[in-house]
mmCIF file of C-alpha atoms in Angstrom:
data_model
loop_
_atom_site.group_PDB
_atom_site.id
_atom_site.type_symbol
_atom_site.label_atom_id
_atom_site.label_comp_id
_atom_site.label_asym_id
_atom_site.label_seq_id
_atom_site.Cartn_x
_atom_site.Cartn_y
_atom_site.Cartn_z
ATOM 1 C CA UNK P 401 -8.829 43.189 45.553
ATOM 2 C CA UNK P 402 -9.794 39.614 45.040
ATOM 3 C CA UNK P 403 -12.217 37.721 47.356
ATOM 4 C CA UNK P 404 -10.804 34.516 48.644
ATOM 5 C CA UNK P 405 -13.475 33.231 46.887
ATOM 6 C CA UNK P 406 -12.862 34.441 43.231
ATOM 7 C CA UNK P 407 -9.188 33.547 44.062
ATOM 8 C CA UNK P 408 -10.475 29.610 44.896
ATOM 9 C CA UNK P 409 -13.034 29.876 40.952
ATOM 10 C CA UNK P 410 -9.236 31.313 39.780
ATOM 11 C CA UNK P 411 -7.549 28.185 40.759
ATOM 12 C CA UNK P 412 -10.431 25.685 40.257
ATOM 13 C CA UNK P 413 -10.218 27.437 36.624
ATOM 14 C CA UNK P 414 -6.733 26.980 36.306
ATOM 15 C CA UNK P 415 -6.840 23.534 37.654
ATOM 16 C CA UNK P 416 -9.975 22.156 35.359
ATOM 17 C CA UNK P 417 -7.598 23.860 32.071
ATOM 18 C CA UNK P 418 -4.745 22.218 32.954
ATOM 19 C CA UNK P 419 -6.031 18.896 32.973
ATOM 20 C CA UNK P 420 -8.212 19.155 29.883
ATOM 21 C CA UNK P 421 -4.484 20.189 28.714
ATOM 22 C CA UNK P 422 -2.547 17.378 30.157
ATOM 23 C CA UNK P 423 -5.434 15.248 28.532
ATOM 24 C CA UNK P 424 -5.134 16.711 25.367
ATOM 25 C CA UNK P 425 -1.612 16.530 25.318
ATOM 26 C CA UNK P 426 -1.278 12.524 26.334
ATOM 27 C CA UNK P 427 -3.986 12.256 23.297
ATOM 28 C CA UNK P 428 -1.377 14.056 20.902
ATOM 29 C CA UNK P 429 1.306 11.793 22.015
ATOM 30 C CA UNK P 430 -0.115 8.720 22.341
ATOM 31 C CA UNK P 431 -1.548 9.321 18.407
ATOM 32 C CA UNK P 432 1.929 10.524 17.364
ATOM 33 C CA UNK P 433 3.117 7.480 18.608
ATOM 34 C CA UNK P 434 1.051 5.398 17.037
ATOM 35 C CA UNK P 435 1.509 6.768 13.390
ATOM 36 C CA UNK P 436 5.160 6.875 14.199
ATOM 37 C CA UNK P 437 4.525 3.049 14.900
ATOM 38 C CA UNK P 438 2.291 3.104 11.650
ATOM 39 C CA UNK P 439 5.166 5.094 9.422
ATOM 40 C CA UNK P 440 7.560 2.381 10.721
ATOM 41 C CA UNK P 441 5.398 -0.612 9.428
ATOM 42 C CA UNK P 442 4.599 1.340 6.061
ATOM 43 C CA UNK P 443 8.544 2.118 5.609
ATOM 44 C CA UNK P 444 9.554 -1.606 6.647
ATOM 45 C CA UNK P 445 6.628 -2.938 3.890
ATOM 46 C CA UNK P 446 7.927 -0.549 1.233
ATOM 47 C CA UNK P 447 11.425 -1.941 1.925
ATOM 48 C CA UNK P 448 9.863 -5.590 1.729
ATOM 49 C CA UNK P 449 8.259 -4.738 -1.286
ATOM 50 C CA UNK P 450 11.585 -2.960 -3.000
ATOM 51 C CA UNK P 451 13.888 -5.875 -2.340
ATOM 52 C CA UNK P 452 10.715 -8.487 -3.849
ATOM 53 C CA UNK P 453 10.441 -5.881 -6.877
ATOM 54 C CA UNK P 454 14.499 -6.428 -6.958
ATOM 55 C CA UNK P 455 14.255 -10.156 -6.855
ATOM 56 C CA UNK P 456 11.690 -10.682 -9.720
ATOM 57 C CA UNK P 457 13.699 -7.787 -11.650
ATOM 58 C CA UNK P 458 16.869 -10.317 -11.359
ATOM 59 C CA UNK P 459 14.527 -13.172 -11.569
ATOM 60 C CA UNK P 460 12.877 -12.004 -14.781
ATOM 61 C CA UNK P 461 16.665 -11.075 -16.205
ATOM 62 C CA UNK P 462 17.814 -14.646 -15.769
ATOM 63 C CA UNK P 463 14.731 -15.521 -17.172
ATOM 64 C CA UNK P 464 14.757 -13.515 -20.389
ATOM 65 C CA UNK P 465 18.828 -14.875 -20.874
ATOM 66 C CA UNK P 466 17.879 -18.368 -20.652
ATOM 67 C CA UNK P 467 14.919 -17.462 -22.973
ATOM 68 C CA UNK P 468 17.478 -15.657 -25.502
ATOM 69 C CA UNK P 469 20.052 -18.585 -24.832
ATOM 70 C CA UNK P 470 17.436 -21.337 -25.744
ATOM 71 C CA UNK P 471 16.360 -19.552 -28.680
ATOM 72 C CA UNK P 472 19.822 -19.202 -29.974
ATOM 73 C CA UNK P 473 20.648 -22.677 -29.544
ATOM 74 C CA UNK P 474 17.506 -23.949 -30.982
ATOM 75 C CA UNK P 475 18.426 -21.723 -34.370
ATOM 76 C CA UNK P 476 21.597 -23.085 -34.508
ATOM 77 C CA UNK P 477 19.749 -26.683 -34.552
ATOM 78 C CA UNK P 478 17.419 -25.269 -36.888
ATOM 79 C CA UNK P 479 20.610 -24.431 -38.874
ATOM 80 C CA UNK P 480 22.517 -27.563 -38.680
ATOM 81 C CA UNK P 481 19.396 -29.535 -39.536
ATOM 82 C CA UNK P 482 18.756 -27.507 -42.515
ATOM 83 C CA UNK P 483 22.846 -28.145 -43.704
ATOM 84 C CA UNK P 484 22.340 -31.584 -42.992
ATOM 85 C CA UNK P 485 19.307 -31.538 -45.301
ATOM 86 C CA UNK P 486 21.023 -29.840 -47.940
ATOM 87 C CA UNK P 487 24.182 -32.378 -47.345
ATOM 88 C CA UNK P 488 21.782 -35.642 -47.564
ATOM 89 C CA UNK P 489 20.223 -33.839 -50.496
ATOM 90 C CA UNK P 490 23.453 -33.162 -52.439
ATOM 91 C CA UNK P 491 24.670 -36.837 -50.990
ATOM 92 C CA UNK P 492 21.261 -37.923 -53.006
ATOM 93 C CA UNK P 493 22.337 -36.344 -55.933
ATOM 94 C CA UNK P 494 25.761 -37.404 -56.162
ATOM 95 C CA UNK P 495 24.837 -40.986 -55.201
ATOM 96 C CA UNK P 496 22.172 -40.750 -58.410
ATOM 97 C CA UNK P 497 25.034 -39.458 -60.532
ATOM 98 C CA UNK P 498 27.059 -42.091 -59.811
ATOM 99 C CA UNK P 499 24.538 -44.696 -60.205
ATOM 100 C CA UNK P 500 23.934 -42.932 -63.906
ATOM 101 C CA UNK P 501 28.162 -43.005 -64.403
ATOM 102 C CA UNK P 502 28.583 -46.916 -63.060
ATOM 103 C CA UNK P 503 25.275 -48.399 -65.174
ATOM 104 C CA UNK P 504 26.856 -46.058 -68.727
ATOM 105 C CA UNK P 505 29.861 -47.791 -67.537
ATOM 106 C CA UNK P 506 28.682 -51.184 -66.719
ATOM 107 C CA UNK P 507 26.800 -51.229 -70.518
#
């Protein structure tokens, strides 16, 4: 049988356990809650950082078609100036021809 004594070391026991277990046990959540709070940020930054990954992927897109646009347009000048050189030369040439044609003719 148990002295009233060893019953009282029983509960102080008990009692001294159960706080260092309520302690540990507000530690756990109040940690848990603060990485959940941490998870949350890192989640909302990788969501920040996926839709400003998205916006210079459609950025650099636009980008690269106005580059290929430009391009294009500036060979097609390159083009037309190089026809009109041709033209002004064969113009040249004709225009000497002629000259050749009127001064036989004019003798």
């Amino acid at each position: 049988k148990a002295s009233n004594q060893q019953v009282v070391m029983l509960q102080k026991s008990m009692n001294e356990a159960a706080t260092y277990n309520a302690a540990n046990i507000y530690d756990l959540v109040t940690e848990m809650t603060e990485l959940s709070k941490e998870t949350e940020n890192a989640m909302s930054s990788v969501a920040d950082l996926t839709a400003r990954c998205d916006k210079l992927s459609e950025d650099l897109e636009c980008s690269m078609a106005k580059n290929v646009e430009l391009v294009s347009a500036r060979v097609k000048s390159e083009e037309s100036d190089r026809k009109l050189a041709i033209d002004f030369e064969t113009m040249g040439a004709e225009k000497t021809n002629l000259e050749e044609q009127w001064s036989k003719l004019v003798q």
